[in-house]
Short mmCIF file of C-alpha atoms in Angstrom, two decimals:
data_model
loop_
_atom_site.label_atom_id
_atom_site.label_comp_id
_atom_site.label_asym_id
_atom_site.label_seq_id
_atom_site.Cartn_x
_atom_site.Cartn_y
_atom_site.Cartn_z
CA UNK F 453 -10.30 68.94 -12.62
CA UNK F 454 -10.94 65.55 -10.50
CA UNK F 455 -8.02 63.12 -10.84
CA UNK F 456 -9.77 60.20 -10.43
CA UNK F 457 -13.59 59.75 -10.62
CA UNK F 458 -16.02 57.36 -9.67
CA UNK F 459 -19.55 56.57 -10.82
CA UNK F 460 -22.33 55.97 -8.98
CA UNK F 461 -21.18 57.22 -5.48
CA UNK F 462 -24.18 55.25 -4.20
CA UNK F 463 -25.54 52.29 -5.20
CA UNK F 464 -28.27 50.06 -3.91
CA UNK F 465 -29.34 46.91 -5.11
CA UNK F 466 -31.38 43.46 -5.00
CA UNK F 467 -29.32 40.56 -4.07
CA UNK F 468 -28.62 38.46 -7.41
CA UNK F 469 -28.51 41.49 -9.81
CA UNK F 470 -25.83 42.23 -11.89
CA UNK F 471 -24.29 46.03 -11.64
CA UNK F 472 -20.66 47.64 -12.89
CA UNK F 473 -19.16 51.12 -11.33
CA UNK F 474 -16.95 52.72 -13.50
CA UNK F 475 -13.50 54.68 -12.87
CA UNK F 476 -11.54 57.39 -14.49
CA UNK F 477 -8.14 58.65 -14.19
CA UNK F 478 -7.25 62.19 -15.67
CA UNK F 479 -4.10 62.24 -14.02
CA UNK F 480 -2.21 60.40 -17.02
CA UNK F 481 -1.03 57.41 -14.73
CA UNK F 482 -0.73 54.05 -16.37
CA UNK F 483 -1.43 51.89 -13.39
CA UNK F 484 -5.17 51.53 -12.12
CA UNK F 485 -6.78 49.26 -8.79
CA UNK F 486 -9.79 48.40 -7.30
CA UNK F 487 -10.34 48.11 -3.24
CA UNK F 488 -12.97 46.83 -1.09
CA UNK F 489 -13.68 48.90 2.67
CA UNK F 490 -15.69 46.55 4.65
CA UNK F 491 -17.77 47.48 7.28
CA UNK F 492 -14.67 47.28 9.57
CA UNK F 493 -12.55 49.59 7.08
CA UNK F 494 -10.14 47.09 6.20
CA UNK F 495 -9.06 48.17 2.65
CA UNK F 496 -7.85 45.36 0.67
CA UNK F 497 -7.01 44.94 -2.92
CA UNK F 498 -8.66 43.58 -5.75
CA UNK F 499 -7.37 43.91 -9.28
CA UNK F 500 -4.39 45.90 -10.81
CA UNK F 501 -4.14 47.23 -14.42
CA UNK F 502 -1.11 48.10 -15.74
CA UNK F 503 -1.59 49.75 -19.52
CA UNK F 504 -4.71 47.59 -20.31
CA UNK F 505 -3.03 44.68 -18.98
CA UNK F 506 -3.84 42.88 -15.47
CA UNK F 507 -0.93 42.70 -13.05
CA UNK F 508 -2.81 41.93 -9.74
CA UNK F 509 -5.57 39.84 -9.19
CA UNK F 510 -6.34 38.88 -5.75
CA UNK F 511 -8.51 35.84 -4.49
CA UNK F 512 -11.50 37.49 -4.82
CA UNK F 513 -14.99 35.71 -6.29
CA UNK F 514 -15.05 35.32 -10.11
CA UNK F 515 -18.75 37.09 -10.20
CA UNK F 516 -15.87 40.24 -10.12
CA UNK F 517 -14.96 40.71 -13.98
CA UNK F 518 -12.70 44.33 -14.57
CA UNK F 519 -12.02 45.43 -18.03
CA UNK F 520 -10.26 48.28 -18.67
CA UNK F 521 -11.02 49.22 -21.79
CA UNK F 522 -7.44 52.26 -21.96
CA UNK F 523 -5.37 53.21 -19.67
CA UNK F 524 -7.50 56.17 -18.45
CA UNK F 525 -10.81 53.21 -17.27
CA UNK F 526 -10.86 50.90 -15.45
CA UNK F 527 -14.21 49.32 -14.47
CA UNK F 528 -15.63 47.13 -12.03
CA UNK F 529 -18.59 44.49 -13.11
CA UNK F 530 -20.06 42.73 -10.37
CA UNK F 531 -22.25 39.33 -11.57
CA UNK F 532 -25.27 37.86 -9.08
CA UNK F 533 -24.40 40.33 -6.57
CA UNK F 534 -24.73 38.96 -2.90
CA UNK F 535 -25.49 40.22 0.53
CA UNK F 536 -21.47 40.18 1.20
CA UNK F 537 -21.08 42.16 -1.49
CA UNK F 538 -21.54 45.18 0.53
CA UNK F 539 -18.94 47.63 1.17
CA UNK F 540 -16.97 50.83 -0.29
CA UNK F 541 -15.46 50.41 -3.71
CA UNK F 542 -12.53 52.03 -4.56
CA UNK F 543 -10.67 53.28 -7.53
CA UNK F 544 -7.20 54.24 -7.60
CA UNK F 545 -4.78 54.97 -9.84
CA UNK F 546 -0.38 55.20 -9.81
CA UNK F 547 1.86 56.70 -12.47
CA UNK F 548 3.47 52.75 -13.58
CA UNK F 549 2.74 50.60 -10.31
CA UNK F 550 6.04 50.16 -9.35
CA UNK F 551 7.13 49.69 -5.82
CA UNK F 552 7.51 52.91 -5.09
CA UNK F 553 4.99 54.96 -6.50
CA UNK F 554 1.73 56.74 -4.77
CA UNK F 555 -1.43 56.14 -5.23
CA UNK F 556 -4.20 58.66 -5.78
CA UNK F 557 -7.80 57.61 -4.86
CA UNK F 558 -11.41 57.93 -6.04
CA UNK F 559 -14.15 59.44 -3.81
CA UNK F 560 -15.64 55.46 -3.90
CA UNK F 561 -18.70 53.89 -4.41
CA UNK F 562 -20.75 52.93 -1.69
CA UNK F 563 -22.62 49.52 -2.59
CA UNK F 564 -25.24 48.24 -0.45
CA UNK F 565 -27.47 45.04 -1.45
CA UNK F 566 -30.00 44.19 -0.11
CA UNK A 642 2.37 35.68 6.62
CA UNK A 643 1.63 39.13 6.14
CA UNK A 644 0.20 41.31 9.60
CA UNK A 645 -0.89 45.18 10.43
CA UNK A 646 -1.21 46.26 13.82
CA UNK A 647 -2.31 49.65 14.99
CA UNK A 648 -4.40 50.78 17.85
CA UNK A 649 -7.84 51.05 16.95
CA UNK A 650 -8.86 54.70 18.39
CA UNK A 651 -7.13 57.41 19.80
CA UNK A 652 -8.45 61.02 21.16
CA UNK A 653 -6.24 64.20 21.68
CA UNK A 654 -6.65 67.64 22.16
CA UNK A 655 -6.40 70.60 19.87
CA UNK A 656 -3.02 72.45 19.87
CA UNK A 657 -1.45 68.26 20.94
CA UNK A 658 0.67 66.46 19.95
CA UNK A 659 -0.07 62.64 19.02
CA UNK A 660 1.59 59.38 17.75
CA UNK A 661 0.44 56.73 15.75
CA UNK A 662 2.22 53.37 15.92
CA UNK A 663 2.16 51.26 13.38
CA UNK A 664 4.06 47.33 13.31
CA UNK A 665 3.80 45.10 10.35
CA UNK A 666 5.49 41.27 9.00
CA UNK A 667 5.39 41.28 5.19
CA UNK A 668 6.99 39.22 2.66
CA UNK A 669 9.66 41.22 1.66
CA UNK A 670 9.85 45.03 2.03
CA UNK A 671 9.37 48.01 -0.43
CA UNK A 672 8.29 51.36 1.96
CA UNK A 673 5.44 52.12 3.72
CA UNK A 674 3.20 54.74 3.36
CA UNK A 675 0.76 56.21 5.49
CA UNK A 676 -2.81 57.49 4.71
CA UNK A 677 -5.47 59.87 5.66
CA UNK A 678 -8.80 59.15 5.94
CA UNK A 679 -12.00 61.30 6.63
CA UNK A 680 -15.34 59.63 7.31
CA UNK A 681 -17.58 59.07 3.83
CA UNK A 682 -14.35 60.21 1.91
CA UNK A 683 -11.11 58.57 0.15
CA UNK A 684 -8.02 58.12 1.87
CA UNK A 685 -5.32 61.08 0.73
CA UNK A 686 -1.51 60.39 0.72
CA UNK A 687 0.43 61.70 3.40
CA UNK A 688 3.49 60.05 3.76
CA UNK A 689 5.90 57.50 2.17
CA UNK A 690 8.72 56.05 3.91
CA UNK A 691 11.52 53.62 2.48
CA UNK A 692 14.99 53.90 4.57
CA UNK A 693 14.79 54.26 8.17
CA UNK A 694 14.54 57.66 9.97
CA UNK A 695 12.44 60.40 10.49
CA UNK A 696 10.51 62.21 7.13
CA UNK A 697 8.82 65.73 8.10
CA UNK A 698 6.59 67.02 6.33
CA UNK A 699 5.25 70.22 7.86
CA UNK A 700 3.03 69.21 10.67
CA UNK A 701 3.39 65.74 9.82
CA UNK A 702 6.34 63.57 10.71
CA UNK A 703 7.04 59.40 9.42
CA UNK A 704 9.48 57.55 11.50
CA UNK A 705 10.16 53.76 9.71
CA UNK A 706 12.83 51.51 11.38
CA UNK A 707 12.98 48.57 8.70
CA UNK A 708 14.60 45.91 11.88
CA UNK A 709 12.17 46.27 14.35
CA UNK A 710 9.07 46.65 11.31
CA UNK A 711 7.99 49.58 13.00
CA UNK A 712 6.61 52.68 11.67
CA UNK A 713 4.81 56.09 13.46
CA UNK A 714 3.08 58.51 12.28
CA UNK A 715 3.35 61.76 14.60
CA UNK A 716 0.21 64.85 14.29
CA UNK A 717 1.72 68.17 15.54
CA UNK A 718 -0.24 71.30 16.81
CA UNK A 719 -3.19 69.41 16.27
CA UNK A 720 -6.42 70.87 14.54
CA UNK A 721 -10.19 69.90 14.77
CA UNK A 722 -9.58 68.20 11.03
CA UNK A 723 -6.94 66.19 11.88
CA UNK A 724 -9.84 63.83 13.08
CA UNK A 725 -10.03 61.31 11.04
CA UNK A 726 -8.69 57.62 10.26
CA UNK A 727 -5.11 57.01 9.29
CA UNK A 728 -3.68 54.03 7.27
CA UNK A 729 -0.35 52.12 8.06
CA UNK A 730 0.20 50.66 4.47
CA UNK A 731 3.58 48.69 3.63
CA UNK A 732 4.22 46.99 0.62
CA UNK A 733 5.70 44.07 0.17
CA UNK A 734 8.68 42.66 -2.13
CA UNK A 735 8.23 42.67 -5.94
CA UNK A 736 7.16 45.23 -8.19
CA UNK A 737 3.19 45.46 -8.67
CA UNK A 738 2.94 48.17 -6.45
CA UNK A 739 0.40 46.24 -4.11
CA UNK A 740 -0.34 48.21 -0.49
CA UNK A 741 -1.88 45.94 2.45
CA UNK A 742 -3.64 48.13 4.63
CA UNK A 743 -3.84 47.87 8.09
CA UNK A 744 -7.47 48.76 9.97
CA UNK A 745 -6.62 52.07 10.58
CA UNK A 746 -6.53 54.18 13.71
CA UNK A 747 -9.28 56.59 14.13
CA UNK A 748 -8.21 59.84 15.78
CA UNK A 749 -11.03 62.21 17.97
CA UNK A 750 -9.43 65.62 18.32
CA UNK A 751 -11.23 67.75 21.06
CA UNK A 752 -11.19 70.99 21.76
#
């Protein structure tokens, strides 16, 4: 019965390969994001999906590519991956993404490249 | 601009009672929540706050005063696994729903 899922939980890699982690959302919401934890826990946000459609996109390196593919995915493909790459990914998820709503997250993804 | 400021660490002792402060500058204003976070896991919700005052939730308590951009989070009859990290997260104006999180105060409860 997890609400919102993550896959891999770990992941370690060679600098300049390509990798994706992948979210799901059982909980029927139609709003989905993606944050970075650096080393120093700041959380900040990446991308937004709202219904399929992209509603947030933060300045954040085009080697980052979502797609969410329905409502219930959204996934997280990560091109020539560098050194700075590493951090905690996570997914979360909102019933529409308006102001006020809460948002529920994954357990993460911890990336490491090395 | 847009700024977060909490105190970095705090310790306590079981059966205390501790508060976290929390002052932010965002462009606009739409509530502020407030996150739990144990080590290795995901934050968890706790609190949401959007008109000023004092929200209780069982041992848990949000105080938000929107003129002075001031929120506090405040722990009650603490317990060993209140020891964790916890998030000061406003959002700004307009209707995406984006949080910006501040660093996060880490709590040590000891016995």
């Amino acid at each position: 019965d997890t609400a919102v899922s993550q896959t891999p939980k770990y992941l370690v890699t060679q600098m300049g390969n390509d990798k994706s982690i992948k979210c799901e959302q059982n909980l029927g919401h139609d709003t989905m994001y993606w944050y970075k934890q650096d080393s120093k826990k700041f959380l900040k946000i990446m991308f937004s999906y709202n219904n399929k459609e992209l509603i947030i996109n933060e300045t954040v390196p085009n080697r980052f590519s979502p797609k969410s593919p329905d409502k219930a995915h959204l996934n997280l493909h990560i091109n020539s991956l560098e050194l700075g790459d590493s951090a905690v990914y996570f997914c979360a998820s909102s019933p529409e993404g308006g102001a006020y709503d809460t948002q529920y997250f994954g357990p993460g993804t911890r990336l490491t490249v090395l | 601009g847009q700024n977060i400021d909490q105190p970095t660490e705090m310790t306590a002792t079981e059966g205390a009672i501790v508060q976290i402060n929390c002052t932010y500058q965002t462009s606009g204003f739409n509530g502020l929540f407030w996150y739990q976070q144990h080590a290795g896991e995901a934050p968890t919700f706790l609190s949401y706050n959007v008109l000023d005052g004092l929200e209780e939730k069982g041992r848990f308590s949000s105080f938000l005063s929107r003129s002075k951009g001031y929120s506090y989070l405040l722990l009650k009859e603490l317990q060993m696994k209140d020891s964790a990290s916890y998030l000061c997260a406003p959002r700004g104006s307009g209707n995406t729903g984006k949080l910006i999180f501040g660093q996060g105060t880490t709590l040590q409860v000891k016995p």
